[in-house]
Amino acid sequence: MRYLFYRPILQERWQKVSLIMRLTTIFLIGFMFQVTARSSGQTVTLAVKNMPLEKVCKEIEKQTGYYFVYAKDMNKNENLISIKVDHVSIDEALKDIFKGLPYTFQIIDKVVVINTVRRISQEPITLTKNSESVTSVEGVVLAESGQPLGGASITIVSTGKGVLADAKGEFSLKAVPVNTDILVSYIGYSPKRVPVKGDKFIQVRLAVATNDLDAMVIKGYYNTTNRLNTGNVTTVKGEDIQKQPVTDPILALEGRVPGLYISQTSGMPGAYAAIQLRGQNFLPTDGSPLNLNDPLYIVDGVPFNSSSLTSGGIGGGALGAPGNGAGQGMSPFNSLNTGDVESIQILKDADATAIYGSRGANGVIIITTRKGKIGNTKFDLNVYTGAGKVTRKMKLLNLNQYLQMRHEAIGNDGLGVYYNDPNFKDGFSDLLIWDTTRYTDWQQLIINHSSPFTNAQASLSGGTSNYQFLIGGGYSTQGVLFPGNYTDRKASMHVNVRNSSQDQRLQESLSIDYVNNINNLPSVDLTSTIVLPPDAPPLYNENGSLNWEKYNGTATWDNPFANTLKKAKAVTDNLIANLVLNYTILKGLQLKSSFGYSHSQMNQSIQQPSVSFSPPNDNNPGRRVNSIATTDRKTWIIEPQVNYSAKISKASLDVLLGATFQQNTQNGIAEKASGFAADVLIPNPKAASNFRLINNDISLYRYNSFYARAGYNWLDKYLFNITARRDGSSRFGPGRQFGNFWAIGTGWIFSAEPFIKKAINALSFGKLRISYGTTGNDAIADYQYLSTYNPYGNSYQGLSGLTPTRITNPYFQWEVVKKLEGGLELGFKQDRIILSVSYYRNRTGNQLVSYSLPYIAGFTSVQYNLPANIQNEGQEFTLSTINVQKKNIYWKTSFNISFPHNKLISFPGIASSTYANSYIVGKSIFSKFVYHYTGVDPQTGLYSFYNKSGDGNLTFNDEILSKPITQQYFGGVQSSLSYKEFQLDILVQFVKQLGYNYQAYLPMPGDLSNMPSHVLARWKKPGDKASVQKYSQFSGSTSRVYSYYRLSDGVITDASFIRIKNISLSYQLPNQWKNHMHLQNVRIYLLCQNLFTITKYYGLDPETGGLNLPPVRMMTAGLQINL
Amino acid sequence: MKYLYKPWRNVFVLILFAIFLQACRKFVQIPAPDTQLVTTSVFANNSTATAAQTAIYSQMIQESFYMSQNCGLLSDELTNYSTAISQLQFYTNSMTANQNISRWSNIYNYIYQINAVLEGLSNNSNLAPNVVKQLMGEAKFLRAFWFFYLTNQFGAIPLTTSTDYSINAKLPRTSQEQVYGQIINDLKEAQSLLNSNYVSVNDTSITNPMDKVRPTKWAATALLARAYLYTKKYDLAEIQATAVIDNSQFYQLENNLNNVFLKNSMEAIWQLAIPLPSDINTPDGEYFILIGGPQSGVNNSTSISPELLNAFETGDKRLSSWIDSFTTSSTPSLTYYFPYKYKIYQSGDIQEYVMVLRLAEQYLIRAEARAMQNNLGGTAADLDTIRTRAGLPNTTASTQAEFLNAILHERQVELFTEWGHRWYDLIRTGNANSVMSVVTPLKGGVWSPNWQLFPIPQDDILIDHNLTQNNGY
């Protein structure tokens, strides 16, 4: 092959490519090639790889008898030579050798004189015939802070050719036509055009990009800019995250990222947020692990497990337990500190996510923490404090309406006989036992308190060009809206140190994040008790003990505040450490390795005193329980990489080869201590008479991959990006562990074409990009392919039992998502208006699901590769405009909207599968089979439904497919206005969606529970046209019909909303004041989260749904000081 | 090329690369977790194989109370005070297909475990032959036991006889006749496999003192007698019942009614021990005994119905020994009667086991089988054995029809709140419609002959579209 490329340019290029390949082999395998050369009289024969110049010259001396003389100031070993010549003259050989070197040579008799270019350039030598118009230039590229920008690109504008700066930022250019410009660019900095004008040494200082197009985009193992990106990546800056008074950085993304839908499950601090990045890729089943649809999270280079640490064995109190209903346990993101976040990048399409290959099926979210910057040591203090209130309340029946409902229900049900029978008195406790004149507004009492929130962050940072550091600490505390003293407290520490050798060739960067979180929340979400009957008894007796309103010695109600005596506590420690070593072997060639380690541990306890149980069991040792759990998660990851970048003629090439070795271990223990003689003994399990291990789970996950990426950029006009990987995961059975994934991305910056420039004057930037590729998913539980038995925990005949863990299928394999994306990005008026449009189409086949099984199979699911193919398709639009850009005023707006569409495109064998009655090919997977509600029957007063056979018996043949119960579109509008010292930021979130209304969560109107006031529109007498069924407490037919109603489309309603998500207003002290106080910067500000919500949804909140605590309206005021 | 490479170097590189790839392949091959046992090793050891079987007894002990309470509410045994929809649906005979699915799902999970044990034991040469024989017998017995309850609740049911989910997930319902065929086959095999002594956990020797918590040949025989009775094979039912009754070395009626439900009582054929450690003796005791007024939840929410209370003849010692009451301190005071066969509410000192099969039922099975075969003398003898123990005079029945009525009545007062006997008796004897059309309206419901069978859970019908629903649901 090599002999075909004999033309010098091609050969040179080939040599570079070939060099990369060789070096890769060297680094990966540790094998060094050696030089072979043979002498042959006056001609030279050489074949060397990376040999120092001096050694090469010695070899030529040996072969020819010529003698070399060097300039004093040159470093003979700095330049490594790779050349292959066969029987050529010494002149030819030397020309080859010195091509691209900053030296020249002269042959005088048998002496070769070598000079540096700088010296030679004082008396320019003839390189081409037009010697007057050509010069050579040397220079250095630095950031404004003075940090050398190794790898910066320097391009001669007129020829398009260029070079890369070395590790110290130094470069030299030959054959530069005089009076041309050079374009200097570096990722994340605004490019700069510098005139040459015959200068011999140029110092270029680049400023950090303020323009969105040139901002740095982190694409996993490599970085690029929005301008040159061939994939779809959205960046949310840390400063925008820090403007939101939230403790979970993920919640700060709501409404900001097209294609990313986040819904809070509860307004409780630390609650889980459900995430869908571009829809749902798999068919949901009851047993499906929830994180199967989660994106891959990377925090400072270390994969971050998005599943909750809360123990399934004892649950997480008000936050629920993983895989169990609304709560899902505590969000692991609550143990990250929002104040330390520098930026969050959301990678969406195949081109962006393929570098994470197997785990990028649902997209990738990269969280990067703050780093130190060059400059004087700076101290920064930022404190805000405020309080939260409930965002919305539900309109409920008042006392009279409630009592009337109850009496009417008893009348409708014909329960008068029982109502008047003293035997059944306690069945009607709200009417016959409780004081029916007493009125409590439970909503007011339970969720109308304010929750204090304080957040303080301090950091010290600074550095020189060789050394930068940042040390930060933070503390935050947030309360809950319930009465009582509940807090979620977080203390954090963040350290980042970067160091580089004097010549900048060796760089180390070390980051350590540590967070300690103490979550001290009630053991249940008390929000569900707002529907207590308005005449329910008082919570406490006069002596301060819980009031059970006993009748005949037994309690007539479940006092909700019994739960407040149960103490739930979760302490989480989270450590993430990452070390990156980077060594520049040659200009453009880097060897890099990242070492990551993370350790998260949660210690939980839930203590239940016996008084928290309904009497008469209130002094029963068996009911005094202390449940304890520890969940411990460790991850290490090692990622060696080789990176090569070069300028080849008019193009630049980046090649990356790497490998990943990762291991996660998780250890969970849950124990239950009971049988305490007294309540005061509960904290110490040693005092328990009965101690049980509830579960003890161990899991190990290993992951291994090899990847390669090549990026090719021709004149910043044509962009190509290819990635390929081979990944292995221990979650698959023997022989099925490995999968291959790849992606291609291309971009065309058509605004750089002269004919377009001419045609559309206003267009300052235009890019068309297309990407296609495959990514995989292995986000399932470990060991699913193994057939195992678990200890049962109790003994029978003294023998501890064993039970089967699952139904085993050893044959499942990688889930594969095929992603297609097209994007158009346009900039107008010097990029003051940027419009970007993307279309995506993700198809997920070979779905890794928990395949639903009927109960008769023994277990309700089995891990399975479903042949179903789900398509998530959508359009995303972002429009960013700089509306006003004047000396004192700056106003910027950004609007984004996403239209997701979901469709089951194929499912061979669906009719014979367990999904036959759940999904239809061609329809959205969010559509549900439901009975069709046809209103309240004016004669019977009961809900009626479409009934095909007309026999009144509803079967699943009567069910229809509902509209998709999901978002039709969603997005946000961000606006940022600064005027002199003032700055105002507003974020408005909007969602158009269908959801379940409150009737889906509440008992039948008429039952012993308060109701939303809309039930007043109930049926009263034959002939009534009503929207609500007649009041009824219970009787066979009404409850049966009501259960059909809850399974009908009658409970599916519009749950759209517009929310003023965030407002931040800040004022910077004028300079003369600051100078007076010797402060660099002083800022006071107000932050407000979830200010108000516009919605037609009746109930607490359309986002959280159900009877969970709705999102909290948080108002805070703060102060930031820089010294 | 010729200068740079030598062939052996290429080979060397290739070998290194191959070793590296092999190492990576190894890297992602992980061992099983220490906390779990791989299935093949479970059945490679006598103790672990036994543990896989006995764990099913540990799990199924909870079913006793629920089966008793559910069927008691459905029939005329219990009065409901619960406000839970699930309980009200039983009480008013208005079950729906989306409520009360735990019995169905639990039982099929036990059957899965049973089938897994049978599969683990088949062609197994690692275990001691006597262990294999006993465990296989227990598994077959237990499978028959659960199919018996399933078919009596749901009628035709899917017959799961393997762990293969690809088969099970698509099973249609099997007719009740074929289900009984399977039950009787399993029981006959169990009879020949099971030890006739009560076995301990370590080996198959007799336990000393006798611990009646594992099924024996006699348990299989007793259940076979019941299966024959239900399928109207009266001659065979009599033979099997007689075999149990004649084993007086193991089984005798307890003269003191307060001793019947104690652990290892002379009357017990098979009992379930509460898995240890435990704060309670039996779920039945904990959840039936009222120490206050009835609760509104699922447990401690029922009392003995007036129908059952009134069914006791004057002087029946079962009324005083097996039923107790709680009287409120209110004015007027209210009295709630509750089942008191199990007398321990909560205690870690285990004195009572859950009774599954007992001798008194065998006498009543034989009495009915004899009556059906017109052996009225034999019938009277068996019936009077039970009546005498209860302190009652001999039966006054003289015709076959009178005897059958007397037996139904005797079963009502002898076997109340034990695994739902009354409900199944009403249905199999054809008395359900006449009794329930009176009782259901009293309970606030409307009776239909369709309500004799439980609804098949809707979830399963949605997933397994070969399943059909029972009439009326």
Coordinates of C-alpha atoms in Angstrom, one line a residue, chain A residues 611-993:
Chain A
V611 CA -47.1 5.4 70.7
S612 CA -47.1 6.0 66.9
F613 CA -49.4 3.0 66.6
S614 CA -53.1 3.1 67.0
P615 CA -54.1 1.9 70.5
P616 CA -54.7 -0.6 72.1
N617 CA -51.3 -1.7 71.0
D618 CA -49.6 1.3 72.3
N619 CA -47.4 -0.5 74.8
N620 CA -46.3 -3.4 72.8
P621 CA -42.6 -4.0 72.6
G622 CA -43.1 -5.8 69.3
R623 CA -44.3 -2.6 67.8
R624 CA -41.3 -0.6 68.8
V625 CA -39.1 -0.9 65.7
N626 CA -35.8 0.5 64.6
S627 CA -35.2 -0.2 60.9
I628 CA -31.6 0.4 59.9
A629 CA -30.1 0.2 56.4
T630 CA -26.7 0.9 54.9
T631 CA -26.2 1.1 51.2
D632 CA -22.7 1.5 49.9
R633 CA -21.7 2.1 46.3
K634 CA -18.2 2.2 44.9
T635 CA -17.1 2.9 41.4
W636 CA -13.6 3.0 39.9
I637 CA -12.9 3.8 36.3
I638 CA -9.6 3.9 34.3
E639 CA -9.6 5.3 30.9
P640 CA -6.3 5.4 29.0
Q641 CA -6.3 7.3 25.8
V642 CA -4.1 8.4 22.9
N643 CA -5.0 11.6 21.2
Y644 CA -3.5 12.9 18.0
S645 CA -4.3 16.1 16.3
A646 CA -2.7 17.6 13.2
K647 CA -3.1 20.1 10.5
I648 CA -2.8 18.4 7.2
S649 CA -2.8 20.9 4.4
K650 CA -6.1 22.7 4.7
A651 CA -7.7 20.3 7.1
S652 CA -7.4 19.4 10.7
L653 CA -7.6 15.9 11.9
D654 CA -8.2 14.6 15.4
V655 CA -7.9 11.0 16.3
L656 CA -8.7 9.5 19.6
L657 CA -8.1 5.9 20.7
G658 CA -9.0 4.8 24.1
A659 CA -10.2 2.1 26.5
T660 CA -12.4 2.0 29.5
F661 CA -12.2 -0.3 32.5
Q662 CA -14.9 0.3 35.0
Q663 CA -16.2 -1.6 38.1
N664 CA -19.1 -0.8 40.3
T665 CA -19.9 -2.6 43.5
Q666 CA -22.9 -2.1 45.6
N667 CA -23.6 -3.5 49.0
G668 CA -26.9 -3.0 50.8
I669 CA -27.8 -4.2 54.2
A670 CA -31.2 -3.6 55.9
E671 CA -31.9 -4.7 59.4
K672 CA -35.0 -4.5 61.6
A673 CA -34.7 -4.4 65.4
S674 CA -37.8 -4.7 67.4
G675 CA -39.1 -5.7 70.8
F676 CA -37.8 -2.7 72.8
A677 CA -38.9 -2.5 76.4
A678 CA -39.4 1.2 76.2
D679 CA -39.5 4.0 73.6
V680 CA -36.3 5.6 74.8
L681 CA -34.3 2.4 74.0
I682 CA -35.2 2.4 70.4
P683 CA -32.2 4.3 69.0
N684 CA -29.9 1.5 70.2
P685 CA -30.6 -1.8 68.4
K686 CA -28.7 -3.6 71.1
A687 CA -31.7 -3.1 73.4
A688 CA -33.9 -5.0 71.0
S689 CA -35.1 -8.5 71.8
N690 CA -35.6 -9.3 68.2
F691 CA -33.1 -8.5 65.5
R692 CA -33.6 -9.4 61.9
L693 CA -31.6 -9.0 58.7
I694 CA -34.2 -7.9 56.1
N695 CA -31.9 -8.0 53.2
N696 CA -28.3 -8.2 52.3
D697 CA -27.6 -7.5 48.6
I698 CA -24.3 -7.5 46.9
S699 CA -23.8 -6.6 43.3
L700 CA -20.9 -6.3 41.0
Y701 CA -20.8 -4.6 37.6
R702 CA -17.9 -4.6 35.3
Y703 CA -17.7 -2.7 32.1
N704 CA -15.0 -2.6 29.5
S705 CA -14.7 -1.0 26.1
F706 CA -12.4 0.2 23.3
Y707 CA -13.2 3.1 21.3
A708 CA -11.9 5.2 18.4
R709 CA -12.9 8.5 17.1
A710 CA -11.7 10.5 14.1
G711 CA -12.7 14.1 13.5
Y712 CA -11.9 15.7 10.2
N713 CA -12.4 19.4 9.5
W714 CA -11.7 20.8 6.1
L715 CA -11.3 24.6 6.3
D716 CA -13.9 24.9 9.0
K717 CA -16.4 24.2 6.3
Y718 CA -16.8 20.5 6.0
L719 CA -16.9 18.5 9.2
F720 CA -16.8 14.7 9.6
N721 CA -16.8 12.8 12.8
I722 CA -16.7 9.0 13.1
T723 CA -16.8 7.0 16.3
A724 CA -16.7 3.3 16.9
R725 CA -16.7 1.2 20.0
R726 CA -16.7 -2.3 21.2
D727 CA -18.2 -2.7 24.7
G728 CA -18.5 -5.5 27.2
S729 CA -20.8 -5.5 30.1
S730 CA -21.1 -8.0 32.9
R731 CA -24.8 -7.7 32.9
F732 CA -25.1 -10.1 30.1
G733 CA -24.6 -13.8 30.2
P734 CA -21.5 -15.7 28.9
G735 CA -20.9 -15.1 25.2
R736 CA -23.3 -12.2 25.0
Q737 CA -21.3 -9.6 26.9
F738 CA -19.9 -7.6 23.9
G739 CA -21.6 -5.3 21.5
N740 CA -20.4 -3.0 18.7
F741 CA -21.6 0.5 18.3
W742 CA -20.7 3.3 15.8
A743 CA -21.8 6.7 14.6
I744 CA -21.1 9.1 11.8
G745 CA -21.7 12.8 12.0
T746 CA -21.2 15.3 9.3
G747 CA -21.6 19.1 9.2
W748 CA -21.5 21.6 6.5
I749 CA -20.9 25.2 7.4
F750 CA -22.5 26.6 4.3
S751 CA -22.1 30.1 5.4
A752 CA -18.4 29.7 4.8
E753 CA -19.1 29.1 1.1
P754 CA -18.5 32.4 -0.9
F755 CA -21.6 31.9 -3.1
I756 CA -23.9 31.6 0.0
K757 CA -22.2 34.6 1.6
K758 CA -22.9 36.5 -1.5
A759 CA -26.5 35.4 -1.8
I760 CA -27.6 35.9 1.8
N761 CA -26.1 38.9 3.2
A762 CA -27.7 38.8 6.7
L763 CA -26.6 35.3 7.3
S764 CA -23.6 35.2 9.6
F765 CA -23.6 31.6 10.3
G766 CA -25.2 28.6 8.7
K767 CA -24.6 24.9 9.4
L768 CA -26.4 21.8 8.3
R769 CA -25.6 18.6 10.1
I770 CA -26.7 15.0 9.9
S771 CA -25.7 12.2 12.1
Y772 CA -26.6 8.5 12.2
G773 CA -25.4 5.8 14.5
T774 CA -26.2 3.1 17.0
T775 CA -25.9 3.2 20.8
G776 CA -26.7 0.6 23.3
N777 CA -28.2 0.1 26.7
D778 CA -27.4 -2.2 29.6
A779 CA -29.2 -0.3 32.3
I780 CA -30.7 -3.4 34.0
A781 CA -30.1 -5.0 37.3
D782 CA -27.0 -7.1 37.7
Y783 CA -27.0 -10.9 37.5
Q784 CA -30.3 -11.2 35.7
Y785 CA -29.0 -14.0 33.5
L786 CA -28.1 -16.1 36.6
S787 CA -30.5 -18.6 38.1
T788 CA -30.2 -18.2 41.8
Y789 CA -31.8 -18.7 45.2
N790 CA -32.0 -16.2 48.0
P791 CA -32.1 -16.9 51.7
Y792 CA -35.7 -16.4 52.9
G793 CA -34.6 -15.0 56.2
N794 CA -36.7 -17.1 58.5
S795 CA -36.2 -20.7 59.6
Y796 CA -38.5 -23.6 59.4
Q797 CA -37.7 -26.6 61.5
G798 CA -34.5 -24.7 62.4
L799 CA -33.5 -24.6 58.7
S800 CA -33.2 -21.2 57.0
G801 CA -35.2 -21.3 53.8
L802 CA -34.2 -20.6 50.2
T803 CA -36.4 -19.0 47.6
P804 CA -35.9 -18.6 43.9
T805 CA -34.8 -15.1 43.0
R806 CA -36.3 -14.7 39.6
I807 CA -37.3 -16.4 36.4
T808 CA -34.1 -16.6 34.5
N809 CA -33.5 -16.0 30.9
P810 CA -29.8 -16.4 30.1
Y811 CA -30.0 -15.3 26.5
F812 CA -30.7 -11.5 26.6
Q813 CA -28.4 -9.1 24.9
W814 CA -27.7 -5.4 24.4
E815 CA -30.5 -3.1 23.6
V816 CA -29.8 -1.1 20.5
V817 CA -31.0 2.4 19.7
K818 CA -30.5 3.6 16.1
K819 CA -30.4 7.4 16.1
L820 CA -30.8 9.6 13.1
E821 CA -30.6 13.4 13.5
G822 CA -30.6 16.3 11.2
G823 CA -30.0 19.9 12.3
L824 CA -29.9 23.3 10.8
E825 CA -28.3 26.2 12.7
L826 CA -28.5 29.7 11.4
G827 CA -27.0 32.9 12.7
F828 CA -28.1 36.3 11.6
K829 CA -26.8 39.8 12.3
Q830 CA -23.3 38.8 13.5
D831 CA -24.8 35.9 15.3
R832 CA -27.1 38.0 17.4
I833 CA -29.9 35.9 16.3
I834 CA -29.3 32.2 16.4
L835 CA -31.9 29.7 15.3
S836 CA -31.4 26.0 15.6
V837 CA -33.8 23.4 14.4
S838 CA -33.3 19.7 15.0
Y839 CA -35.2 16.7 13.8
Y840 CA -34.5 13.4 15.5
R841 CA -35.6 9.8 15.0
N842 CA -34.6 7.2 17.5
R843 CA -35.6 3.7 17.0
T844 CA -35.1 1.2 19.8
G845 CA -35.1 -2.5 18.9
N846 CA -34.1 -5.6 20.8
Q847 CA -35.5 -3.9 23.9
L848 CA -34.2 -5.0 27.2
V849 CA -37.3 -5.1 29.2
S850 CA -38.8 -6.9 32.1
Y851 CA -41.2 -8.9 30.0
S852 CA -44.6 -9.0 31.7
L853 CA -45.7 -12.4 32.8
P854 CA -49.1 -13.3 34.2
Y855 CA -49.1 -14.2 37.9
I856 CA -49.6 -17.8 36.9
A857 CA -46.0 -17.9 35.6
G858 CA -44.9 -17.6 39.2
F859 CA -43.1 -14.2 38.8
T860 CA -44.6 -11.2 37.1
S861 CA -41.6 -10.6 34.8
V862 CA -38.6 -12.0 33.1
Q863 CA -35.6 -10.1 31.6
Y864 CA -36.1 -10.4 27.9
N865 CA -35.1 -8.8 24.6
L866 CA -38.4 -7.7 23.1
P867 CA -38.5 -7.6 19.3
A868 CA -40.6 -4.5 19.5
N869 CA -39.3 -1.4 17.8
I870 CA -40.2 1.9 19.3
Q871 CA -39.7 5.1 17.5
N872 CA -39.2 8.4 19.3
E873 CA -39.3 11.2 16.8
G874 CA -39.4 14.8 17.3
Q875 CA -38.6 18.4 16.5
E876 CA -36.7 20.8 18.6
F877 CA -36.4 24.5 18.1
T878 CA -34.2 27.0 19.9
L879 CA -34.2 30.7 19.1
S880 CA -31.7 32.8 20.9
T881 CA -31.7 36.5 20.3
I882 CA -29.6 39.4 21.6
N883 CA -32.3 42.0 21.6
V884 CA -30.4 44.9 22.9
Q885 CA -26.7 45.2 23.2
K886 CA -25.6 48.7 24.3
K887 CA -23.2 50.1 26.8
N888 CA -25.5 49.9 29.7
I889 CA -28.2 47.6 28.6
Y890 CA -27.9 44.0 27.5
W891 CA -31.0 41.9 26.8
K892 CA -31.0 38.4 25.6
T893 CA -33.8 36.0 25.1
S894 CA -33.8 32.3 24.4
F895 CA -36.8 30.2 23.5
N896 CA -37.0 26.5 23.1
I897 CA -39.8 24.1 22.3
S898 CA -39.9 20.4 21.7
F899 CA -42.5 18.2 20.0
P900 CA -42.0 14.6 20.9
H901 CA -43.8 11.8 19.1
N902 CA -43.8 8.3 20.2
K903 CA -44.9 5.3 18.1
L904 CA -44.6 1.6 18.4
I905 CA -43.5 0.9 14.8
S906 CA -43.3 -2.8 14.8
F907 CA -43.8 -5.7 17.2
P908 CA -43.7 -9.1 15.5
G909 CA -45.8 -11.5 17.4
I910 CA -47.5 -8.9 19.5
A911 CA -50.8 -10.8 19.3
S912 CA -49.3 -13.8 21.0
S913 CA -47.2 -11.8 23.4
T914 CA -48.2 -10.6 26.9
Y915 CA -48.4 -7.1 25.4
A916 CA -51.3 -8.0 23.1
N917 CA -53.9 -6.1 25.3
S918 CA -51.6 -3.2 26.2
Y919 CA -50.2 -1.8 23.0
I920 CA -51.1 -1.3 19.3
V921 CA -48.5 -1.2 16.6
G922 CA -48.6 2.2 15.0
K923 CA -49.7 4.0 18.2
S924 CA -47.9 5.7 21.0
I925 CA -46.8 3.6 23.9
F926 CA -48.2 6.3 26.2
S927 CA -51.7 5.4 25.0
K928 CA -53.5 3.2 27.4
F929 CA -56.4 0.8 26.9
V930 CA -59.2 2.3 29.0
Y931 CA -63.0 2.1 29.2
H932 CA -64.6 4.9 27.3
Y933 CA -66.5 7.1 29.8
T934 CA -69.9 8.2 28.4
G935 CA -71.2 10.4 31.2
V936 CA -73.4 9.9 34.2
D937 CA -76.6 7.9 33.5
P938 CA -79.5 10.4 34.2
Q939 CA -81.7 7.5 35.4
T940 CA -79.4 5.5 37.7
G941 CA -76.9 8.3 38.6
L942 CA -74.0 6.0 37.9
Y943 CA -71.1 6.5 35.6
S944 CA -71.7 4.9 32.2
F945 CA -69.3 3.5 29.7
Y946 CA -69.2 2.4 26.2
N947 CA -70.3 -1.3 26.2
K948 CA -70.0 -3.1 22.9
S949 CA -72.3 -6.0 23.7
G950 CA -74.7 -3.8 25.6
D951 CA -75.1 -6.4 28.3
G952 CA -73.7 -4.1 31.0
N953 CA -70.7 -6.3 31.6
L954 CA -67.5 -4.5 30.8
T955 CA -64.7 -6.6 29.6
F956 CA -61.5 -5.6 27.9
N957 CA -63.2 -5.9 24.6
D958 CA -65.0 -2.7 25.6
E959 CA -61.7 -0.8 26.1
I960 CA -60.5 1.8 23.7
L961 CA -57.0 3.2 23.2
S962 CA -56.7 6.6 24.9
K963 CA -54.8 9.6 23.6
P964 CA -51.1 9.4 24.6
I965 CA -50.9 10.3 28.3
T966 CA -47.7 12.3 27.9
Q967 CA -46.4 15.7 26.7
Q968 CA -47.6 17.0 23.4
Y969 CA -45.0 19.8 23.5
F970 CA -43.0 21.5 26.1
G971 CA -40.3 24.1 26.4
G972 CA -39.2 27.3 28.1
V973 CA -38.5 30.9 27.6
Q974 CA -35.5 32.4 29.2
S975 CA -34.9 36.1 29.3
S976 CA -31.9 37.9 30.7
L977 CA -31.8 41.6 31.0
S978 CA -29.0 43.7 32.4
Y979 CA -29.1 47.4 32.9
K980 CA -26.2 49.1 34.5
E981 CA -25.8 47.3 37.9
F982 CA -29.0 45.4 37.7
Q983 CA -29.6 42.1 36.2
L984 CA -32.9 40.3 35.8
D985 CA -33.4 36.7 34.6
I986 CA -36.7 35.0 34.0
L987 CA -37.4 31.4 33.1
V988 CA -40.9 30.4 32.1
Q989 CA -41.7 26.7 31.6
F990 CA -44.6 25.5 29.6
V991 CA -46.0 22.0 29.1
K992 CA -48.9 20.8 27.0
Q993 CA -49.8 17.3 28.3

